[in-house]
Amino acid sequence: MAKSKVAKRPTRDEFVLEELGNQLIEAYQEESEIVLTVWGWEEAVRGKIDQMDSRTGKVHIKKSGDITKVPFMDIMQVNYPRD
């Protein structure tokens, strides 16, 4: 029985990752609400950055008191909500 292959996360160069990091830092400092497109997740993650944990490599997004921990390497895009 063949194992179903999980699609590999697309690789991005350092420039793209640095740009993502800069966008996250800016949103964190300005306490802006953001929408993250996360690789392998069906729904985008929306909220404010509560914490950026360099030890685990996860970005903690807070929305209505709930925290969602998103692995930095899985973040594909950072956007600002349009509404």
Short mmCIF file of N, CA and C in Angstrom, two decimals:
data_model
loop_
_atom_site.label_atom_id
_atom_site.label_comp_id
_atom_site.label_asym_id
_atom_site.label_seq_id
_atom_site.Cartn_x
_atom_site.Cartn_y
_atom_site.Cartn_z
N MET A 1 0.83 -1.19 0.00
CA MET A 1 0.00 0.00 0.00
C MET A 1 0.88 1.25 0.00
N ALA A 2 0.68 2.10 -0.97
CA ALA A 2 1.51 3.29 -1.11
C ALA A 2 1.06 4.37 -0.12
N LYS A 3 2.05 5.02 0.47
CA LYS A 3 1.74 6.12 1.37
C LYS A 3 1.36 7.33 0.53
N SER A 4 0.34 8.06 0.98
CA SER A 4 -0.03 9.26 0.24
C SER A 4 1.02 10.32 0.52
N LYS A 5 1.50 10.92 -0.52
CA LYS A 5 2.55 11.92 -0.38
C LYS A 5 1.95 13.26 0.02
N VAL A 6 2.53 13.86 1.03
CA VAL A 6 2.10 15.20 1.43
C VAL A 6 2.93 16.17 0.59
N ALA A 7 2.25 17.11 -0.02
CA ALA A 7 2.96 18.08 -0.84
C ALA A 7 3.98 18.81 0.01
N LYS A 8 5.17 18.95 -0.54
CA LYS A 8 6.22 19.64 0.21
C LYS A 8 5.99 21.13 0.19
N ARG A 9 6.34 21.75 1.29
CA ARG A 9 6.23 23.20 1.39
C ARG A 9 7.14 23.82 0.33
N PRO A 10 6.64 24.79 -0.40
CA PRO A 10 7.50 25.43 -1.40
C PRO A 10 8.70 26.10 -0.74
N THR A 11 9.83 26.03 -1.36
CA THR A 11 11.01 26.68 -0.79
C THR A 11 11.03 28.13 -1.27
N ARG A 12 11.46 28.99 -0.38
CA ARG A 12 11.57 30.41 -0.72
C ARG A 12 12.97 30.87 -0.40
N ASP A 13 13.44 31.84 -1.14
CA ASP A 13 14.80 32.31 -0.88
C ASP A 13 14.83 33.23 0.35
N GLU A 14 16.05 33.53 0.77
CA GLU A 14 16.22 34.32 1.99
C GLU A 14 15.55 35.68 1.89
N PHE A 15 15.58 36.27 0.69
CA PHE A 15 14.99 37.59 0.51
C PHE A 15 13.49 37.57 0.82
N VAL A 16 12.79 36.54 0.32
CA VAL A 16 11.35 36.42 0.55
C VAL A 16 11.07 36.21 2.03
N LEU A 17 11.85 35.35 2.67
CA LEU A 17 11.66 35.08 4.10
C LEU A 17 11.95 36.32 4.93
N GLU A 18 12.98 37.07 4.54
CA GLU A 18 13.31 38.29 5.28
C GLU A 18 12.19 39.32 5.13
N GLU A 19 11.64 39.42 3.92
CA GLU A 19 10.54 40.35 3.68
C GLU A 19 9.32 39.98 4.53
N LEU A 20 9.01 38.68 4.58
CA LEU A 20 7.90 38.21 5.42
C LEU A 20 8.16 38.58 6.88
N GLY A 21 9.38 38.32 7.34
CA GLY A 21 9.75 38.64 8.71
C GLY A 21 9.58 40.12 9.01
N ASN A 22 10.00 40.96 8.05
CA ASN A 22 9.87 42.41 8.23
C ASN A 22 8.41 42.83 8.33
N GLN A 23 7.56 42.22 7.48
CA GLN A 23 6.13 42.54 7.51
C GLN A 23 5.53 42.15 8.86
N LEU A 24 5.94 40.99 9.37
CA LEU A 24 5.42 40.52 10.66
C LEU A 24 5.88 41.44 11.79
N ILE A 25 7.14 41.83 11.77
CA ILE A 25 7.67 42.71 12.81
C ILE A 25 6.93 44.06 12.79
N GLU A 26 6.72 44.58 11.58
CA GLU A 26 6.01 45.86 11.45
C GLU A 26 4.59 45.75 12.00
N ALA A 27 3.89 44.68 11.63
CA ALA A 27 2.51 44.48 12.10
C ALA A 27 2.49 44.31 13.63
N TYR A 28 3.50 43.62 14.16
CA TYR A 28 3.60 43.41 15.60
C TYR A 28 3.81 44.74 16.32
N GLN A 29 4.73 45.55 15.82
CA GLN A 29 5.04 46.83 16.46
C GLN A 29 3.87 47.80 16.38
N GLU A 30 3.14 47.75 15.27
CA GLU A 30 2.02 48.67 15.09
C GLU A 30 0.71 48.12 15.63
N GLU A 31 0.77 46.88 16.14
CA GLU A 31 -0.42 46.18 16.65
C GLU A 31 -1.53 46.15 15.60
N SER A 32 -1.13 45.92 14.36
CA SER A 32 -2.09 45.88 13.25
C SER A 32 -2.72 44.49 13.16
N GLU A 33 -3.98 44.47 12.73
CA GLU A 33 -4.61 43.19 12.44
C GLU A 33 -4.11 42.74 11.07
N ILE A 34 -3.77 41.46 10.97
CA ILE A 34 -3.27 40.92 9.71
C ILE A 34 -4.01 39.65 9.34
N VAL A 35 -3.85 39.26 8.10
CA VAL A 35 -4.39 37.99 7.60
C VAL A 35 -3.22 37.21 7.04
N LEU A 36 -2.99 36.03 7.59
CA LEU A 36 -1.89 35.19 7.13
C LEU A 36 -2.40 34.07 6.24
N THR A 37 -1.75 33.90 5.10
CA THR A 37 -1.99 32.73 4.26
C THR A 37 -0.95 31.71 4.70
N VAL A 38 -1.40 30.55 5.18
CA VAL A 38 -0.50 29.56 5.75
C VAL A 38 -0.52 28.30 4.88
N TRP A 39 0.69 27.85 4.53
CA TRP A 39 0.81 26.66 3.69
C TRP A 39 0.16 25.45 4.38
N GLY A 40 -0.69 24.76 3.63
CA GLY A 40 -1.31 23.54 4.14
C GLY A 40 -2.54 23.78 5.01
N TRP A 41 -2.90 25.03 5.25
CA TRP A 41 -4.08 25.35 6.06
C TRP A 41 -5.18 25.80 5.12
N GLU A 42 -6.38 25.30 5.31
CA GLU A 42 -7.47 25.67 4.42
C GLU A 42 -7.91 27.11 4.62
N GLU A 43 -7.92 27.55 5.87
CA GLU A 43 -8.38 28.90 6.15
C GLU A 43 -7.23 29.82 6.50
N ALA A 44 -7.36 31.07 6.10
CA ALA A 44 -6.37 32.07 6.48
C ALA A 44 -6.50 32.34 7.98
N VAL A 45 -5.43 32.79 8.59
CA VAL A 45 -5.43 33.12 10.02
C VAL A 45 -5.47 34.63 10.14
N ARG A 46 -6.46 35.12 10.89
CA ARG A 46 -6.62 36.56 11.04
C ARG A 46 -6.53 36.94 12.51
N GLY A 47 -5.87 38.05 12.77
CA GLY A 47 -5.76 38.53 14.14
C GLY A 47 -4.55 39.44 14.29
N LYS A 48 -4.20 39.70 15.53
CA LYS A 48 -3.02 40.52 15.82
C LYS A 48 -1.92 39.62 16.36
N ILE A 49 -0.69 39.99 16.08
CA ILE A 49 0.44 39.20 16.58
C ILE A 49 0.57 39.46 18.07
N ASP A 50 0.47 38.39 18.85
CA ASP A 50 0.59 38.47 20.30
C ASP A 50 2.05 38.28 20.70
N GLN A 51 2.73 37.41 19.98
CA GLN A 51 4.11 37.05 20.34
C GLN A 51 4.79 36.44 19.13
N MET A 52 6.09 36.67 19.01
CA MET A 52 6.88 36.01 17.99
C MET A 52 7.94 35.21 18.74
N ASP A 53 7.79 33.91 18.73
CA ASP A 53 8.65 33.04 19.54
C ASP A 53 9.81 32.52 18.70
N SER A 54 10.98 33.13 18.89
CA SER A 54 12.14 32.73 18.09
C SER A 54 12.62 31.33 18.47
N ARG A 55 12.30 30.90 19.69
CA ARG A 55 12.75 29.58 20.14
C ARG A 55 12.03 28.46 19.39
N THR A 56 10.71 28.62 19.20
CA THR A 56 9.94 27.58 18.51
C THR A 56 9.73 27.91 17.04
N GLY A 57 10.04 29.16 16.65
CA GLY A 57 9.83 29.57 15.27
C GLY A 57 8.36 29.77 14.95
N LYS A 58 7.56 30.05 15.98
CA LYS A 58 6.13 30.23 15.75
C LYS A 58 5.70 31.66 16.03
N VAL A 59 4.72 32.09 15.25
CA VAL A 59 4.12 33.41 15.43
C VAL A 59 2.77 33.17 16.09
N HIS A 60 2.53 33.82 17.22
CA HIS A 60 1.28 33.65 17.97
C HIS A 60 0.31 34.74 17.55
N ILE A 61 -0.81 34.33 16.95
CA ILE A 61 -1.81 35.28 16.48
C ILE A 61 -3.00 35.23 17.43
N LYS A 62 -3.40 36.41 17.93
CA LYS A 62 -4.49 36.48 18.89
C LYS A 62 -5.73 37.07 18.24
N LYS A 63 -6.85 36.39 18.42
CA LYS A 63 -8.13 36.87 17.89
C LYS A 63 -9.20 36.48 18.89
N SER A 64 -9.92 37.46 19.40
CA SER A 64 -10.99 37.23 20.38
C SER A 64 -10.52 36.38 21.56
N GLY A 65 -9.31 36.64 22.02
CA GLY A 65 -8.79 35.93 23.19
C GLY A 65 -8.18 34.57 22.89
N ASP A 66 -8.37 34.06 21.66
CA ASP A 66 -7.78 32.77 21.29
C ASP A 66 -6.43 32.99 20.63
N ILE A 67 -5.50 32.09 20.92
CA ILE A 67 -4.16 32.18 20.32
C ILE A 67 -4.00 31.04 19.32
N THR A 68 -3.58 31.40 18.12
CA THR A 68 -3.24 30.41 17.11
C THR A 68 -1.74 30.51 16.88
N LYS A 69 -1.03 29.37 17.01
CA LYS A 69 0.42 29.38 16.82
C LYS A 69 0.73 28.90 15.41
N VAL A 70 1.32 29.79 14.63
CA VAL A 70 1.60 29.50 13.23
C VAL A 70 3.11 29.38 13.03
N PRO A 71 3.58 28.25 12.49
CA PRO A 71 5.02 28.13 12.20
C PRO A 71 5.44 29.17 11.16
N PHE A 72 6.48 29.93 11.47
CA PHE A 72 6.93 30.99 10.56
C PHE A 72 7.20 30.44 9.16
N MET A 73 7.83 29.28 9.08
CA MET A 73 8.20 28.73 7.78
C MET A 73 6.99 28.33 6.94
N ASP A 74 5.82 28.23 7.55
CA ASP A 74 4.61 27.87 6.79
C ASP A 74 3.82 29.10 6.34
N ILE A 75 4.24 30.28 6.79
CA ILE A 75 3.54 31.50 6.38
C ILE A 75 3.94 31.83 4.95
N MET A 76 2.93 31.90 4.09
CA MET A 76 3.20 32.17 2.68
C MET A 76 3.01 33.65 2.34
N GLN A 77 2.09 34.29 3.07
CA GLN A 77 1.76 35.67 2.72
C GLN A 77 1.22 36.40 3.94
N VAL A 78 1.55 37.67 4.04
CA VAL A 78 1.02 38.53 5.09
C VAL A 78 0.21 39.62 4.40
N ASN A 79 -1.06 39.74 4.77
CA ASN A 79 -1.92 40.77 4.20
C ASN A 79 -2.63 41.53 5.31
N TYR A 80 -3.16 42.67 4.94
CA TYR A 80 -3.99 43.44 5.88
C TYR A 80 -5.43 43.27 5.44
N PRO A 81 -6.36 43.10 6.40
CA PRO A 81 -7.76 42.92 6.04
C PRO A 81 -8.28 44.14 5.26
N ARG A 82 -9.19 43.88 4.36
CA ARG A 82 -9.69 44.97 3.51
C ARG A 82 -10.93 45.63 4.08
N ASP A 83 -11.48 45.10 5.16
CA ASP A 83 -12.74 45.70 5.65
C ASP A 83 -12.47 46.67 6.78
#
